[in-house]
PDB file of C-alpha atoms in Angstrom:
ATOM      1  CA  MET A   1     -21.422  -0.130  -9.839  1.00  0.00           C
ATOM      2  CA  SER A   2     -20.627  -3.697 -10.441  1.00  0.00           C
ATOM      3  CA  GLU A   3     -17.154  -2.497  -9.406  1.00  0.00           C
ATOM      4  CA  ASN A   4     -15.450  -0.761  -6.432  1.00  0.00           C
ATOM      5  CA  VAL A   5     -14.210   2.540  -7.308  1.00  0.00           C
ATOM      6  CA  LEU A   6     -12.292   4.315  -5.329  1.00  0.00           C
ATOM      7  CA  LYS A   7     -12.121   8.096  -5.631  1.00  0.00           C
ATOM      8  CA  SER A   8      -9.761  10.043  -3.691  1.00  0.00           C
ATOM      9  CA  THR A   9      -8.399  13.229  -3.386  1.00  0.00           C
ATOM     10  CA  GLY A  10      -5.224  13.847  -1.241  1.00  0.00           C
ATOM     11  CA  PHE A  11      -6.365  12.693   2.293  1.00  0.00           C
ATOM     12  CA  PHE A  12      -9.473  13.207   1.603  1.00  0.00           C
ATOM     13  CA  GLY A  13     -12.175  11.736  -0.527  1.00  0.00           C
ATOM     14  CA  GLU A  14     -15.236   8.974  -0.894  1.00  0.00           C
ATOM     15  CA  ILE A  15     -15.146   5.555  -1.632  1.00  0.00           C
ATOM     16  CA  TYR A  16     -17.896   3.386  -3.074  1.00  0.00           C
ATOM     17  CA  THR A  17     -18.385  -0.003  -2.638  1.00  0.00           C
ATOM     18  CA  GLY A  18     -20.836  -2.427  -3.969  1.00  0.00           C
ATOM     19  CA  GLU A  19     -24.467  -1.398  -3.942  1.00  0.00           C
ATOM     20  CA  TYR A  20     -25.206  -0.543  -0.240  1.00  0.00           C
ATOM     21  CA  SER A  21     -22.168   1.038   0.998  1.00  0.00           C
ATOM     22  CA  ARG A  22     -19.744   4.226   1.214  1.00  0.00           C
ATOM     23  CA  TYR A  23     -16.942   4.734   2.912  1.00  0.00           C
ATOM     24  CA  ILE A  24     -15.353   8.039   3.344  1.00  0.00           C
ATOM     25  CA  ILE A  25     -11.622   8.620   3.957  1.00  0.00           C
ATOM     26  CA  MET A  26     -11.319  10.673   7.153  1.00  0.00           C
ATOM     27  CA  CYS A  27      -7.024  10.637   7.082  1.00  0.00           C
ATOM     28  CA  VAL A  28      -4.235   8.305   4.989  1.00  0.00           C
ATOM     29  CA  ASP A  29      -0.940   7.652   6.396  1.00  0.00           C
ATOM     30  CA  GLU A  30       2.244   6.788   4.816  1.00  0.00           C
ATOM     31  CA  TYR A  31       1.791   3.048   5.040  1.00  0.00           C
ATOM     32  CA  GLN A  32      -1.673   3.030   2.711  1.00  0.00           C
ATOM     33  CA  LYS A  33      -3.560   2.696   6.483  1.00  0.00           C
ATOM     34  CA  ILE A  34      -6.707   5.137   6.332  1.00  0.00           C
ATOM     35  CA  ASN A  35      -8.830   5.995   8.309  1.00  0.00           C
ATOM     36  CA  LEU A  36     -12.540   5.529   7.238  1.00  0.00           C
ATOM     37  CA  MET A  37     -16.026   6.176   8.153  1.00  0.00           C
ATOM     38  CA  PHE A  38     -18.653   3.516   7.537  1.00  0.00           C
ATOM     39  CA  LEU A  39     -21.936   4.774   6.982  1.00  0.00           C
ATOM     40  CA  SER A  40     -24.338   2.532   6.596  1.00  0.00           C
ATOM     41  CA  HIS A  41     -28.477   2.622   8.139  1.00  0.00           C
ATOM     42  CA  SER A  42     -27.123   5.983   9.714  1.00  0.00           C
ATOM     43  CA  LYS A  43     -24.997   4.102  12.842  1.00  0.00           C
ATOM     44  CA  LEU A  44     -21.431   3.952  12.411  1.00  0.00           C
ATOM     45  CA  LEU A  45     -19.368   0.247  12.754  1.00  0.00           C
ATOM     46  CA  LYS A  46     -16.257  -0.318  13.792  1.00  0.00           C
ATOM     47  CA  LYS A  47     -14.390  -2.869  11.734  1.00  0.00           C
ATOM     48  CA  HIS A  48     -10.994  -3.752   9.605  1.00  0.00           C
ATOM     49  CA  GLU A  49     -11.874  -3.952   5.903  1.00  0.00           C
ATOM     50  CA  THR A  50      -9.302  -4.235   2.531  1.00  0.00           C
ATOM     51  CA  PHE A  51     -10.562  -2.060  -0.520  1.00  0.00           C
ATOM     52  CA  ASN A  52      -9.375  -3.820  -3.770  1.00  0.00           C
ATOM     53  CA  SER A  53      -9.422  -1.146  -6.156  1.00  0.00           C
ATOM     54  CA  LEU A  54      -8.170  -1.246  -9.895  1.00  0.00           C
ATOM     55  CA  GLY A  55      -5.972  -4.479  -8.848  1.00  0.00           C
ATOM     56  CA  LYS A  56      -4.428  -3.223  -5.844  1.00  0.00           C
ATOM     57  CA  GLU A  57      -5.261  -3.909  -1.945  1.00  0.00           C
ATOM     58  CA  ILE A  58      -6.016  -0.770   0.268  1.00  0.00           C
ATOM     59  CA  LYS A  59      -6.291  -1.595   3.836  1.00  0.00           C
ATOM     60  CA  PHE A  60      -8.895   0.594   5.220  1.00  0.00           C
ATOM     61  CA  ASP A  61      -9.111   1.100   9.298  1.00  0.00           C
ATOM     62  CA  LEU A  62     -12.887   1.929   9.727  1.00  0.00           C
ATOM     63  CA  LEU A  63     -13.534   3.571  12.911  1.00  0.00           C
ATOM     64  CA  LEU A  64     -16.696   3.105  14.197  1.00  0.00           C
ATOM     65  CA  PRO A  65     -17.598   3.971  17.605  1.00  0.00           C
ATOM     66  CA  LYS A  66     -18.538   0.972  20.413  1.00  0.00           C
ATOM     67  CA  ASN A  67     -22.568   0.814  21.115  1.00  0.00           C
ATOM     68  CA  SER A  68     -20.746   1.784  24.928  1.00  0.00           C
ATOM     69  CA  GLU A  69     -20.755   4.516  26.227  1.00  0.00           C
ATOM     70  CA  GLY A  70     -17.717   3.378  28.874  1.00  0.00           C
ATOM     71  CA  ASP A  71     -15.147   3.788  26.108  1.00  0.00           C
TER      72      ASP A  71
END
């Protein structure tokens, strides 16, 4: 797993990056914008990440809930 591999099936799939992070595609729009859930240490994070698959850059919108309950 030296390279990032994008494994998607239609609008759903799994993304493996590095050897410690795991991304799950929740949904995809026609603008190559993908909403993902970032699973790390049983914690959900929220941030923008750019995934490079086979030379193609795919912008991912990681859905990560804030620690604040006010939102």
